[in-house]
Short mmCIF file of C-alpha atoms in Angstrom, two decimals:
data_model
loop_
_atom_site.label_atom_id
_atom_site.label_comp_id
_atom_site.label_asym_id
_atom_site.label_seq_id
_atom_site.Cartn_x
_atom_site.Cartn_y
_atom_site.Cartn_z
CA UNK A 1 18.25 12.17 7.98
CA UNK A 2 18.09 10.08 4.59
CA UNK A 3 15.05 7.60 4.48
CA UNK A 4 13.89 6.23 1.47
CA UNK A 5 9.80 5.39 1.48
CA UNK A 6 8.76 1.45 0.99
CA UNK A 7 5.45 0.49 0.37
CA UNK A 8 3.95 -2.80 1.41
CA UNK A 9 0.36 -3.81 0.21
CA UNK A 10 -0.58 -6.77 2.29
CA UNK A 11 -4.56 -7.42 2.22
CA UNK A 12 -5.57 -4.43 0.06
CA UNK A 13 -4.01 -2.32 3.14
CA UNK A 14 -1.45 -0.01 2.09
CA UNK A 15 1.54 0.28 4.65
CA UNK A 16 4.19 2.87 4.26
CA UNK A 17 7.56 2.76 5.88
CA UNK A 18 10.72 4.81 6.56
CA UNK A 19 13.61 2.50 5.24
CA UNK A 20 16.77 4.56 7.07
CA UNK A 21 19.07 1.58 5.78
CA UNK A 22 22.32 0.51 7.23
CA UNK A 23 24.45 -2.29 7.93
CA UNK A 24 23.96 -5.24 10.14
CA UNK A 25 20.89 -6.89 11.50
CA UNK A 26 17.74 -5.44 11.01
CA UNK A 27 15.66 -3.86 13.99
CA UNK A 28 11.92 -2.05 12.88
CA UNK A 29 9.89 0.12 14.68
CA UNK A 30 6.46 0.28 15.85
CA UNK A 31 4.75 3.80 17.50
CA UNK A 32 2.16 3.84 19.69
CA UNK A 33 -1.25 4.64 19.14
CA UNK A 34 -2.09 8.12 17.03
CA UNK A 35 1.61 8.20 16.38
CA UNK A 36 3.56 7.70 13.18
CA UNK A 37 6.85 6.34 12.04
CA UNK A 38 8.86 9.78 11.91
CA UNK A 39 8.78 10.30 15.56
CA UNK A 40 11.72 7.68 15.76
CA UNK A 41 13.82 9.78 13.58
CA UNK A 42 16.16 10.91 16.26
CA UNK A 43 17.01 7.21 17.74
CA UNK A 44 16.51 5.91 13.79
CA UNK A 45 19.54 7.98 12.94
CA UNK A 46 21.53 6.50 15.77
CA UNK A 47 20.83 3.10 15.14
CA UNK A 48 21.65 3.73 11.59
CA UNK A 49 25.00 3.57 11.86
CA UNK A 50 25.05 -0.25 13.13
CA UNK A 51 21.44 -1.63 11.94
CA UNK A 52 19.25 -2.05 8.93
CA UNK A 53 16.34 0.29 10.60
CA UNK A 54 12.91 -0.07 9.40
CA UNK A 55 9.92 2.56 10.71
CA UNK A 56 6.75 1.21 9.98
CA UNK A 57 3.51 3.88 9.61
CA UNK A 58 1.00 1.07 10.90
CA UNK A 59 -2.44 0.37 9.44
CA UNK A 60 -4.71 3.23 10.23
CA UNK A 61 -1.84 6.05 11.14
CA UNK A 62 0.63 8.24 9.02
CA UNK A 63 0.91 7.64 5.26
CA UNK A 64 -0.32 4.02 5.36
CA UNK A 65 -3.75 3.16 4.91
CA UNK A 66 -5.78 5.86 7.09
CA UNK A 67 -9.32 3.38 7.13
CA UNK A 68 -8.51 0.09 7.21
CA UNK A 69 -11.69 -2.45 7.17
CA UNK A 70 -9.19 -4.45 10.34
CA UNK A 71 -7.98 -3.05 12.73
CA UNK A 72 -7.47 -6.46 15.01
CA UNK A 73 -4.43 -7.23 16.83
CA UNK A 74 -4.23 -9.46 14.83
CA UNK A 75 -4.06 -7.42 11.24
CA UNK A 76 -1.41 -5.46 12.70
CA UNK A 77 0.72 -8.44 13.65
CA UNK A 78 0.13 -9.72 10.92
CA UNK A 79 1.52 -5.96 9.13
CA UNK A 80 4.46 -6.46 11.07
CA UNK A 81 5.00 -10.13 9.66
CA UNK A 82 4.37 -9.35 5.93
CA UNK A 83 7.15 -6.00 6.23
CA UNK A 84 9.88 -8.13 7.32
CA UNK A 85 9.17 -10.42 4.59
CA UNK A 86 8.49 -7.93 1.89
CA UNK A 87 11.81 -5.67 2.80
CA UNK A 88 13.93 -8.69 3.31
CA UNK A 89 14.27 -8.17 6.86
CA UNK A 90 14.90 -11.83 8.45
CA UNK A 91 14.06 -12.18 12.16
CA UNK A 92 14.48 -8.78 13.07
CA UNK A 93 14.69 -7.16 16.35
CA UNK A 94 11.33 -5.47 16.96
CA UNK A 95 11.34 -1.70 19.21
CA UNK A 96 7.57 -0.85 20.21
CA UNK A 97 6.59 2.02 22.31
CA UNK A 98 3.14 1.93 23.58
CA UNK A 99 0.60 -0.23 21.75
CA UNK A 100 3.39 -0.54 19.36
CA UNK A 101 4.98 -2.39 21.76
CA UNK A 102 1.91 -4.46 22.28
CA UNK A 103 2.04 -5.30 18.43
CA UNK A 104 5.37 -6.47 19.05
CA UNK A 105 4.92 -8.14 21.92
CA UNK A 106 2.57 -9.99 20.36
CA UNK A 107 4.21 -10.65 17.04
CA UNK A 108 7.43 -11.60 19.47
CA UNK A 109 5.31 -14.57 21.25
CA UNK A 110 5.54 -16.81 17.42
CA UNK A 111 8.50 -18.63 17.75
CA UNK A 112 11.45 -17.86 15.26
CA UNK A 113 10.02 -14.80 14.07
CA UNK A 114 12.16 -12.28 15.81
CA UNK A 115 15.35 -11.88 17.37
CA UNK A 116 15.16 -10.06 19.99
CA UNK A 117 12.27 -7.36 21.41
CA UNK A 118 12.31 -3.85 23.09
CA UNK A 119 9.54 -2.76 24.74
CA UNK A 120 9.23 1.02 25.06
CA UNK A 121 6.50 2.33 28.25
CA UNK A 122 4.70 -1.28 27.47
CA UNK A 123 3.36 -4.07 29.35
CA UNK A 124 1.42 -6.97 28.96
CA UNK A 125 -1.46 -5.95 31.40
CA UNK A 126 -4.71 -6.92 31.77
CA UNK A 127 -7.61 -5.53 30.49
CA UNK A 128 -8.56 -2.03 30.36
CA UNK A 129 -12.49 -1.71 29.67
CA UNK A 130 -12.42 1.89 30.38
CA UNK A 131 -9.27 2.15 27.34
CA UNK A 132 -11.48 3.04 24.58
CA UNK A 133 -13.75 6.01 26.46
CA UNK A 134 -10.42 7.37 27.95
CA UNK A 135 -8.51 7.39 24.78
CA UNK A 136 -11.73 8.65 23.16
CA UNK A 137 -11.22 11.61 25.56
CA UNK A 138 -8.23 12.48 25.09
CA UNK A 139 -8.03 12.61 21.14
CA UNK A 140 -11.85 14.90 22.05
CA UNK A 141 -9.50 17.47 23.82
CA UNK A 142 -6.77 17.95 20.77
CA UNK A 143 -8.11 21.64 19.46
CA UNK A 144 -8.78 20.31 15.96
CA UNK A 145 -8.06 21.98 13.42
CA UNK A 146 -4.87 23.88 15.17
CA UNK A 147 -4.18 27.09 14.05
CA UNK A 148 -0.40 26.85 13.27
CA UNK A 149 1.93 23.83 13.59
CA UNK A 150 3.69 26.31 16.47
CA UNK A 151 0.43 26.06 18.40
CA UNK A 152 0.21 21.99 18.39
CA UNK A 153 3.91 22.26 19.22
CA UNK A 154 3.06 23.97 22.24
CA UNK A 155 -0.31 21.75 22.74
CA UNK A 156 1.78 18.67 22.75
CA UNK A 157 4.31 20.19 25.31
CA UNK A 158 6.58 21.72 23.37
CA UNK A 159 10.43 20.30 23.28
CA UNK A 160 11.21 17.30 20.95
CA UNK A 161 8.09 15.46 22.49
CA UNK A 162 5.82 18.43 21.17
CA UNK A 163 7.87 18.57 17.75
CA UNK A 164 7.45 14.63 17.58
CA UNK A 165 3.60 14.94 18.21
CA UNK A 166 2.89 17.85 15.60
CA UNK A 167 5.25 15.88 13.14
CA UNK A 168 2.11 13.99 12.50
CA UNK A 169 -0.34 16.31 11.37
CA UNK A 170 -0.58 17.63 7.99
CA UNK A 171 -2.19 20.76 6.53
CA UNK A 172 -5.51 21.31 5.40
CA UNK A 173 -7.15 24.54 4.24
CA UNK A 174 -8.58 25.53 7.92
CA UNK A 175 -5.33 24.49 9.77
CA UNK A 176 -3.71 21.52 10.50
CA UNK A 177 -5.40 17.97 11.46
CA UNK A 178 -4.35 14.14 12.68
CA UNK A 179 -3.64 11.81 9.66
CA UNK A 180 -5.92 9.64 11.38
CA UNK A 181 -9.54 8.80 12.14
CA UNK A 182 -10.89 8.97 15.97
CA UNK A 183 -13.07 6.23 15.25
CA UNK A 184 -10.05 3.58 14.14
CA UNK A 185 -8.03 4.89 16.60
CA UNK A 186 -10.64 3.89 19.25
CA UNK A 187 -11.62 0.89 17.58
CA UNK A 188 -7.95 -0.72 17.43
CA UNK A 189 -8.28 -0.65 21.44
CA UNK A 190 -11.10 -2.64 21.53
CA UNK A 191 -9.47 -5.95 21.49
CA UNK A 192 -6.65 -4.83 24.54
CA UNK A 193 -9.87 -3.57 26.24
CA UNK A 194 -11.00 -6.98 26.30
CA UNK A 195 -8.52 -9.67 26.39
CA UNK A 196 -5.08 -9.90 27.84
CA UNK A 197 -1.85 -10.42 26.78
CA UNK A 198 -0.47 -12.03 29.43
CA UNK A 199 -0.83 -15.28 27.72
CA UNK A 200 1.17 -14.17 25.08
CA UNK A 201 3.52 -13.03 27.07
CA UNK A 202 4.53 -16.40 28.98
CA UNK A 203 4.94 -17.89 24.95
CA UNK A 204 7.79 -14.96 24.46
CA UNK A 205 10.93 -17.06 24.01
CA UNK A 206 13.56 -14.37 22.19
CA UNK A 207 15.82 -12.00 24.24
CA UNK A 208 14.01 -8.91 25.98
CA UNK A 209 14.48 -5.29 26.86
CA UNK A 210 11.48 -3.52 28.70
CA UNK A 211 12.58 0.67 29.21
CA UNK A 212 10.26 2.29 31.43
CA UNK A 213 9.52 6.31 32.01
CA UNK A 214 10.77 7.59 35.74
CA UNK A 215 7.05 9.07 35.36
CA UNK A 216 5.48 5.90 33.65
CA UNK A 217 1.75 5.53 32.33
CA UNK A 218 2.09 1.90 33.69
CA UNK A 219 1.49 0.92 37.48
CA UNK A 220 4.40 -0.68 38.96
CA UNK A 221 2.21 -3.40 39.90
CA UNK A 222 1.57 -4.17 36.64
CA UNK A 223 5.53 -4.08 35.87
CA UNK A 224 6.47 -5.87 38.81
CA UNK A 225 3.54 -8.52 37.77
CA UNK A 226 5.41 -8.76 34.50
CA UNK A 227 8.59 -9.37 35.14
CA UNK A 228 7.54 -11.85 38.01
CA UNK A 229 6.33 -14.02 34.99
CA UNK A 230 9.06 -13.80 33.07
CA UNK A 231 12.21 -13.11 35.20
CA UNK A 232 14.55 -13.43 31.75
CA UNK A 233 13.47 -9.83 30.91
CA UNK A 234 15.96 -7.03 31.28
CA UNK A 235 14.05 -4.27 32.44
CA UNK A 236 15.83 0.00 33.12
CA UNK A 237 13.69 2.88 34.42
CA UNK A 238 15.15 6.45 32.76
CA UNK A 239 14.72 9.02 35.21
CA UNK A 240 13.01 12.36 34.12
CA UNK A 241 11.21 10.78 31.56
CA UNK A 242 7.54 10.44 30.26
CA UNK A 243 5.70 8.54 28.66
CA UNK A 244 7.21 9.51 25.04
CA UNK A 245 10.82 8.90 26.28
CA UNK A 246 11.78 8.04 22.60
CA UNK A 247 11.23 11.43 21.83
CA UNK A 248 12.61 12.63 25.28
CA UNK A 249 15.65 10.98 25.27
CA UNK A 250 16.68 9.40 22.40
CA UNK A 251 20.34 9.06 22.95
CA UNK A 252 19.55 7.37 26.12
CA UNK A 253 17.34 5.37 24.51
CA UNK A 254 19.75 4.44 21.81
CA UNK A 255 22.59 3.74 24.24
CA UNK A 256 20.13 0.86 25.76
CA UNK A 257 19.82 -0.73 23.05
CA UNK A 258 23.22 -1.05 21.86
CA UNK A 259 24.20 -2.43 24.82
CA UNK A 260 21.25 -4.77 25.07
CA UNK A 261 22.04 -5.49 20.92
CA UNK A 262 25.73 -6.27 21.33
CA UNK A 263 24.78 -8.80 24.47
CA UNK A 264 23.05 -10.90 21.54
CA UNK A 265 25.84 -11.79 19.74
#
């Protein structure tokens, strides 16, 4: 797939993107936590054919800028804010998996900046104080420096979801290593560990698509809270999925949201 890179300085922070181009209205997306903007690739290239599509590489991840001095939920909204403008992208439809989602979610609860949002396996829950130590954890247990990109293939899982996840390292002399920091990654939980985004939530006014995994990291309580507050939301479960279904199932994924695009008129 053709991308071409765009660069967007907001703050001092350098923010990289993957511009796939394309006609019609403009949709971006936002990856999760220790992710990066090619692991959208796959639905990118689908969505290509109907949309102006926009991966972003947010603060602290991928090519943008790998120690920012904010990493607020705040600074990243505002990220997703100053893209659109810079690129020309007016109210665009904003697809977040994970924490991405939560960026969008939260950028999403401004009136009249977006027009319509996708959350991918996310959910405006309450807080987790035990998020930091558990993502702390799990980025402990990633066998840094890995020998070969074959073995963080198979680390992540193998398949497109273990292709996705190794997509993101690069390679150093001794192997190959996260373009990230643990210590920002762990830091930009702090403020989810600590304050909900319910509130935010209830102030969402645009059009919205929630996709769920069949094997979801989210309790159903918590989805079945959510969608009890805000019964507008159209909301699919894809069975035999995980947590990374954008990598699992991409053409699922990407049939979704055509349908759920075309419904906007």
């Amino acid at each position: 797939m053709e991308w071409a890179e765009r660069v967007v300085v907001r703050g001092g922070v350098r923010l990289v993107c993957r511009d796939v181009g394309g006609p019609g209205p403009a949709v971006v997306l936002l990856h999760g936590l220790a992710g990066h903007a090619g692991e959208w690739d796959a639905l990118a290239e689908r969505l290509s054919g109907r949309h102006r599509v926009v991966a972003v590489d947010q603060r602290g991840h991928g090519a943008s800028e790998r120690r920012p001095g904010d990493v607020s939920r705040a600074a990243f909204v505002a990220d997703v804010v100053a893209v659109a403008a810079r690129l020309g992208l007016d109210r665009p439809v904003l697809v977040g998996q994970s924490l991405g989602g939560h960026t969008a979610l939260l950028t999403a609860a401004h009136p009249g900046l977006v027009r319509a949002l996708v959350l991918v396996e996310a959910a405006p829950r309450d807080p987790d104080p035990r998020a930091p130590l558990t993502v702390g954890a799990w980025l402990d247990s990633w066998p840094v420096p890995f020998p070969s990109r074959a073995a963080a293939v198979s680390f992540f899982g193998g398949g497109p979801v273990g292709e996705g996840w190794a997509a993101g390292l690069e390679r150093h002399a001794d192997g190959w290593r996260p373009r990230f920091d643990r210590d920002v990654m762990v830091a930009a939980l702090a403020q989810t560990a600590r304050r909900s985004a319910l509130p935010a939530w209830r102030r969402v006014g645009c059009p919205t698509l929630a996709v769920f995994a069949r094997a979801s990291l989210i309790p159903g309580a918590d989805i079945d809270a959510m969608l009890a507050r805000r019964p507008p939301t159209v909301a699919v479960s894809v069975p035999g999925t995980g947590h990374d279904l954008h990598m699992e199932r991409p053409e699922i994924l990407h049939e979704l949201l055509e349908g759920f695009l075309a419904g906007l008129g």
